[in-house]
Every structure is written in C-alpha cells, then in structure tokens.
Short mmCIF file of C-alpha atoms in Angstrom, two decimals:
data_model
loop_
_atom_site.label_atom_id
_atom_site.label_comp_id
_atom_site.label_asym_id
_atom_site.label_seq_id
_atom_site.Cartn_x
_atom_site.Cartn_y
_atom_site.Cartn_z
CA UNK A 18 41.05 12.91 16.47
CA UNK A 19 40.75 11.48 13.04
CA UNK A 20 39.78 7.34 12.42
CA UNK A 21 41.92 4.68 11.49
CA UNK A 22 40.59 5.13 8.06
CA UNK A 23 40.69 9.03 7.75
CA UNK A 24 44.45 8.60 9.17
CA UNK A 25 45.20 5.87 6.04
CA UNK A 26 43.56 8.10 3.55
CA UNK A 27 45.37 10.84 4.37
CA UNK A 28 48.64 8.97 4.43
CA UNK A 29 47.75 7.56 0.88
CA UNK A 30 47.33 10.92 -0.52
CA UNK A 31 51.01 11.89 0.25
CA UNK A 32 52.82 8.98 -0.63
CA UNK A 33 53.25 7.04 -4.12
CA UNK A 34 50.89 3.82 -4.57
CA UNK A 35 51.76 1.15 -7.66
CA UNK A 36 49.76 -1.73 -8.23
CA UNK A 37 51.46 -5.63 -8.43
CA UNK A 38 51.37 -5.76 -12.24
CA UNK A 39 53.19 -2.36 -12.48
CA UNK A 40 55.76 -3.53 -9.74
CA UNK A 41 56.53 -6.97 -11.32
CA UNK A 42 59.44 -5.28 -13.57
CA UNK A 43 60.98 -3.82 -11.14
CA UNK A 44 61.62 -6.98 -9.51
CA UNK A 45 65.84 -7.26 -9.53
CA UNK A 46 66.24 -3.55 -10.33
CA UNK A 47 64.46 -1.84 -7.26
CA UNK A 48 64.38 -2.69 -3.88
CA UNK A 49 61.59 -4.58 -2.32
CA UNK A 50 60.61 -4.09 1.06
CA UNK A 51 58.65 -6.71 2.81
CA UNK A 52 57.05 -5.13 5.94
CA UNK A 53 54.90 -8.05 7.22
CA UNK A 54 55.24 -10.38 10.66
CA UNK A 55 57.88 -13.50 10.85
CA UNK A 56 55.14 -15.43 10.06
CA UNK A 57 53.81 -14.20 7.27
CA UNK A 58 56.93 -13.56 5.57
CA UNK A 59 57.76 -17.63 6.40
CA UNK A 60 54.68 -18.53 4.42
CA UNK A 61 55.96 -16.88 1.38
CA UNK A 62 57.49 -13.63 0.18
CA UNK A 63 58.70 -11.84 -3.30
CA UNK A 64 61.78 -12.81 -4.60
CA UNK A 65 64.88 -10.98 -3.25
CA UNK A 66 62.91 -8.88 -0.88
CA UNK A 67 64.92 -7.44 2.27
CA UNK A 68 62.57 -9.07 5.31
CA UNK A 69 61.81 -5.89 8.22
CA UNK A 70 58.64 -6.10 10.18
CA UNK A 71 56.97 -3.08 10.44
CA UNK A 72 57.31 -2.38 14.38
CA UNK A 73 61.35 -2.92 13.60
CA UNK A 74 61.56 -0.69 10.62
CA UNK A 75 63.26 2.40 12.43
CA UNK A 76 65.45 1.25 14.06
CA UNK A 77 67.02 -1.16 11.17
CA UNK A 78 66.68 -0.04 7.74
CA UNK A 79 69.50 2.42 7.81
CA UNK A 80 71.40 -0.33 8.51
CA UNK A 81 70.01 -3.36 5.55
CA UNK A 82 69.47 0.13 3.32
CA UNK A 83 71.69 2.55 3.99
CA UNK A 84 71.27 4.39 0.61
CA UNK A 85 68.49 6.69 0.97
CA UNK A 86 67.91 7.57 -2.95
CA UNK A 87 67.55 3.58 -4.04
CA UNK A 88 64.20 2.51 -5.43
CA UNK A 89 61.89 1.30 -2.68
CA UNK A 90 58.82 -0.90 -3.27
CA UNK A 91 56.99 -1.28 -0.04
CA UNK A 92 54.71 -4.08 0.83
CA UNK A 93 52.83 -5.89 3.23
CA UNK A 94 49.85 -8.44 3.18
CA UNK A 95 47.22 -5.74 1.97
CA UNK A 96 48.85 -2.27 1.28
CA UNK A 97 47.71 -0.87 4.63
CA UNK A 98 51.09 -1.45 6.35
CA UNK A 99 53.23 -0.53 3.50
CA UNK A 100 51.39 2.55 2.99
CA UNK A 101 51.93 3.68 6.51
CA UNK A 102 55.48 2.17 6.46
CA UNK A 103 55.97 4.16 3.18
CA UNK A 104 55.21 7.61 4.73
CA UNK A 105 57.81 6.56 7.73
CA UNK A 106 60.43 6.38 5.14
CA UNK A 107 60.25 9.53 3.32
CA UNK A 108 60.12 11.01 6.78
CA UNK A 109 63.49 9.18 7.46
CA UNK A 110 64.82 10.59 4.47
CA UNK A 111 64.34 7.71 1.82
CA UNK A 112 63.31 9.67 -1.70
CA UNK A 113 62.36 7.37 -4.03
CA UNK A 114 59.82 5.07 -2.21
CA UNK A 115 56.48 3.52 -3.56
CA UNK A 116 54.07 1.39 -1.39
CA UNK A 117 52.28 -1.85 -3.47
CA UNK A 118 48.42 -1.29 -2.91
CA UNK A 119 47.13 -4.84 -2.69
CA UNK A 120 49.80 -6.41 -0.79
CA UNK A 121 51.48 -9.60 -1.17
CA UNK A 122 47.85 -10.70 -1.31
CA UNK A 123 46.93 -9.16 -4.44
CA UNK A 124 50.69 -10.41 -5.83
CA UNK A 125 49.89 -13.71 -5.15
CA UNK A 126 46.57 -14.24 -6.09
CA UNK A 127 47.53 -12.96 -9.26
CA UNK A 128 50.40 -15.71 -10.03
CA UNK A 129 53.20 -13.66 -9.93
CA UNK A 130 56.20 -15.14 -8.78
CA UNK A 131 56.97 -15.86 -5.10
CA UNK A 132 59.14 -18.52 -2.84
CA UNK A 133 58.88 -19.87 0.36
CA UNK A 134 62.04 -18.67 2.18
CA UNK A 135 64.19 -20.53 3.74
CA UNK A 136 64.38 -19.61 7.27
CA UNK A 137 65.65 -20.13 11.12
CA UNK A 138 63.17 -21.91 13.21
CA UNK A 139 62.93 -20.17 17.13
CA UNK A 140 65.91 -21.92 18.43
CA UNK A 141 68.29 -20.82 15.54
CA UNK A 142 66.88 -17.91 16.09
CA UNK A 143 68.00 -17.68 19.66
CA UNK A 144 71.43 -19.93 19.36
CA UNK A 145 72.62 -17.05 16.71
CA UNK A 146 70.68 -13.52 17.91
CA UNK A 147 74.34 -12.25 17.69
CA UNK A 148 74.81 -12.73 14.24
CA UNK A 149 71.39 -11.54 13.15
CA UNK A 150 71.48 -8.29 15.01
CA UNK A 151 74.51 -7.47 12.81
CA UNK A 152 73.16 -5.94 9.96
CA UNK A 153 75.86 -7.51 7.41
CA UNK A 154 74.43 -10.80 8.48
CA UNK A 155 71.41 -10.79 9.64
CA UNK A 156 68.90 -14.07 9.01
CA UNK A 157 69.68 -14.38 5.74
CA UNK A 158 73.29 -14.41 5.82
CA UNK A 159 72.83 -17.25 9.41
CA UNK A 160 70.53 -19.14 6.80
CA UNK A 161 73.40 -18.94 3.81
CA UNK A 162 76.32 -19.97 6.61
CA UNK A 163 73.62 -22.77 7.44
CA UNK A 164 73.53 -23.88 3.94
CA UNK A 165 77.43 -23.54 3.21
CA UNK A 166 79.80 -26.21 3.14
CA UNK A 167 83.57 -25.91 4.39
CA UNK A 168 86.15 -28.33 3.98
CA UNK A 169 89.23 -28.44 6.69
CA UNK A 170 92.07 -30.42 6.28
CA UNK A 171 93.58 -31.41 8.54
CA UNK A 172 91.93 -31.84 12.78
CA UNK A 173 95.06 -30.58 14.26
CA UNK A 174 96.35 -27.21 15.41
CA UNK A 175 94.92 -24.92 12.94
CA UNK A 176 92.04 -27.39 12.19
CA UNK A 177 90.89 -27.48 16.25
CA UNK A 178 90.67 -23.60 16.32
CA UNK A 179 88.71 -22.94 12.87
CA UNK A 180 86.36 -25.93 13.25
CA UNK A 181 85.17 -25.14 16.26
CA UNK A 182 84.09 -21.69 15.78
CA UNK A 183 83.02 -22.24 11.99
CA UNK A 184 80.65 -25.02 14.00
CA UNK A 185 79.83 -22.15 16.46
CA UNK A 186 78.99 -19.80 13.51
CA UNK A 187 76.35 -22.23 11.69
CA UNK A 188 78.21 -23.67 9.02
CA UNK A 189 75.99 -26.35 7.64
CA UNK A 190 78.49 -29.02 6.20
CA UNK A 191 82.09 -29.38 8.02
CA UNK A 192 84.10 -31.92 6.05
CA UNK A 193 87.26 -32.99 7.88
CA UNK A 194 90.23 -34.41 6.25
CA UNK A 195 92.93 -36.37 8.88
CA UNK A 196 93.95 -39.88 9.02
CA UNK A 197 96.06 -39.78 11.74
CA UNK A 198 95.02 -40.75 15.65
CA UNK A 199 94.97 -38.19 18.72
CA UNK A 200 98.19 -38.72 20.38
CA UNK A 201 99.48 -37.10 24.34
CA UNK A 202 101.50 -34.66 22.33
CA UNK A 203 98.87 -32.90 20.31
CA UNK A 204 97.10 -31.78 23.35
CA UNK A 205 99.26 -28.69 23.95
CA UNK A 206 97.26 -27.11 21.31
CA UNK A 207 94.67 -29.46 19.14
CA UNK A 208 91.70 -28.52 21.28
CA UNK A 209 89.11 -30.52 19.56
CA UNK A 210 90.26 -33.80 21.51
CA UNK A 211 90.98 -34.23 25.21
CA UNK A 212 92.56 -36.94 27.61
CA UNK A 213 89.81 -39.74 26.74
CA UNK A 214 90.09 -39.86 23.42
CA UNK A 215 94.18 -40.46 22.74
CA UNK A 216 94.54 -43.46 20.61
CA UNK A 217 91.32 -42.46 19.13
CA UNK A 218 90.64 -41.51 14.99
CA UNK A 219 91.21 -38.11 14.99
CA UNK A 220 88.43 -37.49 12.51
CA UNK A 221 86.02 -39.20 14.79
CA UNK A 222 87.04 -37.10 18.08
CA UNK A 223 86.51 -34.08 15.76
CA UNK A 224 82.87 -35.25 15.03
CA UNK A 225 82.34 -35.80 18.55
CA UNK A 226 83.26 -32.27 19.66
CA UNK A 227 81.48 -30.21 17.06
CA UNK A 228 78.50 -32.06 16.83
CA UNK A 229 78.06 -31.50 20.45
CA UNK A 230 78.94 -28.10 20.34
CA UNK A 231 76.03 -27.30 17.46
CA UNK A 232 73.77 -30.33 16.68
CA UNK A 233 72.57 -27.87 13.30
CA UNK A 234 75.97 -29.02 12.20
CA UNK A 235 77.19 -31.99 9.55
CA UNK A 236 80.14 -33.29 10.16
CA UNK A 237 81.45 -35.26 7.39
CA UNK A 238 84.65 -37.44 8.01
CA UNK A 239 87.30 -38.61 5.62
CA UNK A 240 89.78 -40.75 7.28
CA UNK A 241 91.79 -41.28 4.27
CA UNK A 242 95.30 -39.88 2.98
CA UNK A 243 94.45 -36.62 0.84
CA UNK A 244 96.67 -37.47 -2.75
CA UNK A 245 95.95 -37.29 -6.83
CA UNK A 246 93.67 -40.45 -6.67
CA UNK A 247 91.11 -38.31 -4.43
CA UNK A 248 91.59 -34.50 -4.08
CA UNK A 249 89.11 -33.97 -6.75
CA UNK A 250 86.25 -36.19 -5.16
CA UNK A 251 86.75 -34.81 -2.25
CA UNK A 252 87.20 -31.15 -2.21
CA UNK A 253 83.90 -31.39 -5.02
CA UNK A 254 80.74 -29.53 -3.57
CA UNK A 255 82.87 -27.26 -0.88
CA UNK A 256 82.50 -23.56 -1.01
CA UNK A 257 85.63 -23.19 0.77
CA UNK A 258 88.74 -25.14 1.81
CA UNK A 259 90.44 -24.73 4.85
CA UNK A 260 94.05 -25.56 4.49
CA UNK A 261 95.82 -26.76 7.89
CA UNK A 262 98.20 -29.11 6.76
CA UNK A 263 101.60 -29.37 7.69
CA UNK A 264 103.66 -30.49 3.96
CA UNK A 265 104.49 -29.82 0.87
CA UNK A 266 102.83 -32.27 -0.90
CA UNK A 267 99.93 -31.93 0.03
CA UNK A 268 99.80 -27.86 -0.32
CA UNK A 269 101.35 -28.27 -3.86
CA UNK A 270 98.53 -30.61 -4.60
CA UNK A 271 95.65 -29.18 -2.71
CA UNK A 272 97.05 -25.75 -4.75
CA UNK A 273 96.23 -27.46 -8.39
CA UNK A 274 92.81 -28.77 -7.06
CA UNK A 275 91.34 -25.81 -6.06
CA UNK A 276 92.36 -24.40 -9.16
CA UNK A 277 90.58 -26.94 -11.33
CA UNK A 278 87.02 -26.78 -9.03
CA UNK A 279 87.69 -23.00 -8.74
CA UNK A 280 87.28 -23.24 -5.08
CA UNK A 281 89.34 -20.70 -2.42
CA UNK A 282 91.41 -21.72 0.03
CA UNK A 283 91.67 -19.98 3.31
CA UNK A 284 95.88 -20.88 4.23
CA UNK A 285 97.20 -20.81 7.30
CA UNK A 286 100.86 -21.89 8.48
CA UNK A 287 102.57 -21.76 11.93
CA UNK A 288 106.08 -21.92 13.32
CA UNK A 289 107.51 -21.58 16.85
CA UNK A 290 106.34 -18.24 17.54
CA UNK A 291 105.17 -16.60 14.18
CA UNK A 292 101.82 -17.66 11.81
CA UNK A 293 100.98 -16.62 8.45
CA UNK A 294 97.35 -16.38 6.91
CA UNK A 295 96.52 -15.52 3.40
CA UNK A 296 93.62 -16.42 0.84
CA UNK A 297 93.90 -18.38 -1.79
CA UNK A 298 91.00 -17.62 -4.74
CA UNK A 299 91.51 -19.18 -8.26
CA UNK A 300 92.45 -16.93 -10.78
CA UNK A 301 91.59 -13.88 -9.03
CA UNK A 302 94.51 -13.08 -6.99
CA UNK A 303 97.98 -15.49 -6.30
CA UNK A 304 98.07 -19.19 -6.20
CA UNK A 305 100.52 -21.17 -3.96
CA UNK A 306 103.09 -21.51 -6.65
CA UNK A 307 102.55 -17.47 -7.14
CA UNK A 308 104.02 -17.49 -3.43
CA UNK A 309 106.24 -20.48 -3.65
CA UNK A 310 107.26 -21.48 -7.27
CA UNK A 311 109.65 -24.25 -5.57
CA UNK A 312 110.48 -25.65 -2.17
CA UNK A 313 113.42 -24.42 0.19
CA UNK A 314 116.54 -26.72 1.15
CA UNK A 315 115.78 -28.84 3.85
CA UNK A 316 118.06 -27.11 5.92
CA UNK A 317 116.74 -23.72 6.20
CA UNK A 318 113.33 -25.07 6.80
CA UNK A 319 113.01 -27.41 10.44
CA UNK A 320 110.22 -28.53 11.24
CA UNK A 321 107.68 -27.96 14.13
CA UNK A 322 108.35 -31.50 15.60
CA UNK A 323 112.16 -30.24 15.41
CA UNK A 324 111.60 -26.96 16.51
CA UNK A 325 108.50 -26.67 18.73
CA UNK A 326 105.61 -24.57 18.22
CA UNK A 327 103.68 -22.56 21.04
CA UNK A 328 100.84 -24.13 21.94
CA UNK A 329 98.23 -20.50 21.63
CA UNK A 330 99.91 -19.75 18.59
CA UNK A 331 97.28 -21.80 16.27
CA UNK A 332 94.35 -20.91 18.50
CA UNK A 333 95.38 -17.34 16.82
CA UNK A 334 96.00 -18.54 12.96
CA UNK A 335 92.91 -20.93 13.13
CA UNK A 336 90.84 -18.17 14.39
CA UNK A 337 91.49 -16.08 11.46
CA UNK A 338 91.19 -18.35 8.70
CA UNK A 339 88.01 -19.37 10.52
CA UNK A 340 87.45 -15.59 10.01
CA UNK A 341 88.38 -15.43 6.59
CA UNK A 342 86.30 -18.04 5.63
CA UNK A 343 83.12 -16.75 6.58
CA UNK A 344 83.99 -13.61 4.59
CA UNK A 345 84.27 -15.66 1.72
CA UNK A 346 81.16 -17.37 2.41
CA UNK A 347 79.02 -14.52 2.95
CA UNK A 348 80.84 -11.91 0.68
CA UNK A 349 81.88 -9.75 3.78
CA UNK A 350 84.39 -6.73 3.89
CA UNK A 351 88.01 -7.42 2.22
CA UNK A 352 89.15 -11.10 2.12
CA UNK A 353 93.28 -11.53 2.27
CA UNK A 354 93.29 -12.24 -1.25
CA UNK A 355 96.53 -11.00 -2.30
CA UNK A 356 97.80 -10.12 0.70
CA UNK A 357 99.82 -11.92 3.45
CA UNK A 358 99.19 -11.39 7.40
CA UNK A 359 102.21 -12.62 9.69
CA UNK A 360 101.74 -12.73 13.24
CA UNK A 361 104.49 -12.30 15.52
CA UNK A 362 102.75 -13.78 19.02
CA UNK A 363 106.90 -12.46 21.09
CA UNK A 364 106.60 -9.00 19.31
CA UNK A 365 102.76 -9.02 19.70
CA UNK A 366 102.78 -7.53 16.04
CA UNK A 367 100.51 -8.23 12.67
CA UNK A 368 102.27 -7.33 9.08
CA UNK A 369 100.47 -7.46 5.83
CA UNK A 370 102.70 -8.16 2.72
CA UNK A 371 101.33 -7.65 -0.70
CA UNK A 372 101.89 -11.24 -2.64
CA UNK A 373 101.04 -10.61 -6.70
CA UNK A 374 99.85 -13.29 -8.85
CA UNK A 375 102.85 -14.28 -11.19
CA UNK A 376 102.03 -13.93 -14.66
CA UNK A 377 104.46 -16.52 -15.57
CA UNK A 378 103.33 -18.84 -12.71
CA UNK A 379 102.52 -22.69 -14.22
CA UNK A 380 99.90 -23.27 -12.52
CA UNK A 381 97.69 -19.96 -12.53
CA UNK A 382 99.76 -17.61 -15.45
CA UNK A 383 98.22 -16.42 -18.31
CA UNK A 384 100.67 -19.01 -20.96
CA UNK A 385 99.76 -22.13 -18.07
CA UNK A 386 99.25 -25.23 -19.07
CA UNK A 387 96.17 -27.82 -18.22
CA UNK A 388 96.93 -28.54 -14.76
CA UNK A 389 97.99 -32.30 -14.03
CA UNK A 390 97.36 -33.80 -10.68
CA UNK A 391 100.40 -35.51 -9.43
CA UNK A 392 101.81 -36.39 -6.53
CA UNK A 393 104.90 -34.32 -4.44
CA UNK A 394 105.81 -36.99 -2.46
CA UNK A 395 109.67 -35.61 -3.33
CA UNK A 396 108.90 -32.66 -1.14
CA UNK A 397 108.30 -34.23 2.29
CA UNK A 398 109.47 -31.59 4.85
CA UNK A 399 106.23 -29.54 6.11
CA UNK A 400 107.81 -26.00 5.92
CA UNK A 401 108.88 -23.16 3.42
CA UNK A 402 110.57 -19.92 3.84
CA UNK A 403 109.08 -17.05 2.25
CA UNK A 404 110.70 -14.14 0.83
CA UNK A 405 111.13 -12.01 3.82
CA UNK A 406 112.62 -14.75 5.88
CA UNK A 407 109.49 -15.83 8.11
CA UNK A 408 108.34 -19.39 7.60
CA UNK A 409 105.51 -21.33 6.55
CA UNK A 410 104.93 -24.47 8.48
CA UNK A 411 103.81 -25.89 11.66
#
C-alpha cells in the first residue's frame, strides 16, 4: 500500500499545478476554490473565492458550480489538499481545473491580495442551517441578507406578514414607517401586535415583536407621517422598500422617490377577498404611474374600512412581497418586475398580467421630466382599479 507521500506524488503527476504569482490574473476571470476548514477560511481567504471544505466537496459543488468546463483554481493552506481535491474534480467531471501549489500560505506570504470574510458566528450558523443548505444561498447569501437593509411602510396588514419573516430570514436593518397606534380592530389580521399592546405606537409594538423574534435584527422606527419634506431622508440607504400602505398619496409619492434613489419597491395591495403583488424597479421595468397614470372616481373604488377585508388575505400578499424582496436582495430567480400577480383567496386562483413600462409615462418615460416631490394630498381614498377590474387597496 503506497505512503501518504507516494499517494500525493502520484496525484500531482496527473493533475495541473500553478504557482500564486501565475494564479493572481486569473483572479475575477476563473473560479477560485477555497478547500480549507471554517476556520481557516474565517482567518482570511482570496477574494471572491466560493468557500467548500474539503470533506464537503462531493456532495456540494455541483450545486455552488454546476458548470463543469469553468476555470477552476484549487486551493488550500499548502497545496496538499487542493491537489487531492483537484484530482476529485476531474473525476467528477470538472475539465478545466488547476490546484495552487503553495496554498493560501504561499499567497499570503507573498502580499497578494486577501480579506477577512465576513462570516456567521456558530449560532447564525445554527438559527439559519436552512438557508445555507440551499445552494442559492448558502453563507454568503445569510451574511448579504444580514448586511441588507429593508424599509416597510407601513406595520399593518401587509407590513405584520413581511416583517416578520424578513426578521426570520436575517435581514440586518428593518426600518418601519407607521404613525398610527394599535387599535382592537387591527387585530383580525396585523399580527405583529396582540391584546396588550392596543393604544400602544404601532412602530414600537413592531420593534418589540421582531426584535424578539431575531435579536441579529435592527429595527429602526420612524413614527412620523411619510410626505415631500421626508421621503428622501428616509427611504436613503435602503436596498429595498416595502410598500404596504393603504393611499394614494403616499404611493404616488413613495413612486417618485424611489425613482430619484433608484431603489425597488416590492408593492402589495389587498381588497376584500383579492391581493395584488408586483415589483417596482426604477427604470428597468414599469413605475406606478406606468400602472396608474391617474386615480379612479371615488365611487368605483371603496375602501377596506367600507368594505372589509379578510383577515388571512394579507398574511398571503405580505408573504410574497416578503418573498420578493429577498429575491431582490440576493439576486434570486425572476423578480415580478413587469408583471402583476392577483390572488383570488374565494377562487383559490393566482393570475400574472404583463404591465409594460409606458414610454410616455411622466415620471419614468423616455421625454420625462426632473421629477418634483409634491404632495397628493387631493387623492385621499386608499384604492385604485386596475385595468382588468380587480382593485388595488386594502
């Protein structure tokens, strides 16, 4: 039976070797492979590598590389690893693979570039294993949901729903926008407040809930009315705004913000029995005036408070934008940008509608003016109909 070291020289003499200085250009054009322990890799690793430990490597690199032909530069602390790792590879079918004799080691000691990852400690770890072990995610996308920021107006219906499971999910920063106060009636279906806290700040219940839920979260309160004299202060610095407001005004105006900062908006509306979700990204598909150049009459449009509103229904819509937002944070699958989903909760049915950006629209068309924040205080009911008859509102 041949020795550890007649077993690595025999590996070395089948696979490809390239030394640090030769694989320093191919830093952000090949793929580099870090093969080393958690801890190592914590203490410092090569820019952009993809993080597998060597005892983990069959099982999940045909998931983080599913293209077998890519360029593969294979390292570990001193080349032994890699090597070995290397030879796994082309035995799984990867073609183009090269191991880095010298290891990080060698890499480092030379002054090449490297960074100190930012990374989950054990009990992020554990709190999101689910996330990690899907390969889309994995720790780097938990550590970029840790280090997002989401903005939610509104702590109500839709708000309830979405905050809790973007708090669930890891996002960092939650900034909440509602200066109302919890009131007997919202309880049908704003389940981020309970019994104890009626008469209570809404946006203060709200912290109180999620920051129990997931301590890694910040909850950042603004108890103030959303108009012109503050919707670019505060919306500044979010990667994503959740919109779960119930008027006019404030859509119009939220609509011209997120224009000017460039930021999306995940949209959700809800009405008696029915709930519409779409995405909102700046100048890449339609804007809220590309859907709704102008407001309806007041009397096709009641309102929830006239109308009712079942109480599961936003537990549904909140969900999804809640959904749609961490797509947009982490780049995942296809966003509803462009698109329209309306839920029918009696008929049990989804529809997607496909909602084009309007060259001619004023706020986002190619002739548009500079956009002006203003108030829409004229438009006060918190509905719309849409094209097709269903309703935005809730």
């Amino acid at each position: 039976m041949p020795s550890f070291r007649e077993l690595l020289a025999q590996t070395k003499t089948t696979i490809n070797e390239i030394s640090a200085a030769d694989a320093e250009p191919k830093v952000g054009d090949a793929t580099f492979l870090d093969v080393r322990e958690q801890d190592e890799y914590d203490a410092g690793t090569i820019p952009g590598s993809i993080f597998i430990p060597r005892g983990h490597l069959e099982s999940q690199v045909e998931n983080k590389i599913p293209n077998r032909d890519a360029e593969l530069v294979v390292y570990c602390a001193g080349g032994v690893r890699s090597a070995f790792a290397a030879r796994t590879l082309e035995d799984l079918g990867y073609t183009n693979v090269t191991s880095m004799a010298g290891g990080f080691g060698q890499w480092k000691n030379e002054g090449r570039p490297w960074i100190t990852p930012a990374v989950l400690n054990a009990e992020q770890r554990d709190r999101y294993k689910r996330h990690i072990l899907l390969p889309e995610i994995g720790e780097s996308g938990q550590q970029q949901l840790l280090e997002s920021k989401v903005l939610l107006l509104g702590a109500g219906g839709l708000g309830s729903p979405a905050a809790l499971y973007l708090a669930a999910a890891g996002v960092g920063t939650l900034g909440i926008v509602d200066m109302d106060v919890v009131d007997a009636s919202n309880l049908q279906r704003q389940i981020l407040h309970n019994m104890d806290r009626i008469g209570e700040r809404k946006v203060d219940s709200a912290k109180k809930t999620l920051t129990l839920l997931n301590p890694d979260v910040n909850v950042v309160t603004h108890d103030v009315r959303f108009g012109a004299d503050n919707v670019l202060d505060i919306i500044d610095g979010y990667d994503v705004v959740l919109d779960g407001t119930d008027n006019f005004p404030t859509r119009y105006l939220l609509n011209d913000a997120s224009l000017v900062k460039k930021i999306p908006v995940a949209h959700g509306s809800i009405f008696r029995f029915e709930g519409q979700v779409t995405v909102f990204k700046p100048y890449e598909g339609p804007c809220y005036r590309c859907l709704l150049p102008e407001p309806p009459p007041p009397e096709l449009a009641p309102s929830c408070a006239e109308a009712g509103v079942l109480g599961v229904l936003p537990g549904i819509i909140g969900s999804i934008q809640a959904l749609e937002t961490i797509k947009l944070l982490l780049d995942l699958g296809d966003p509803l940008i462009g698109r329209l989903l309306a839920y029918d909760a009696l008929e049990q049915s989804f529809r997607t509608f496909k909602v084009r950006r309007d060259p001619t629209c004023p706020a986002c068309g190619e002739n548009a003016g500079e956009i002006v924040i203003a108030e829409y205080d004229q438009h006060c009911l918190p509905h719309a109909v849409l094209a097709d008859g269903s309703v935005l509102t809730h």
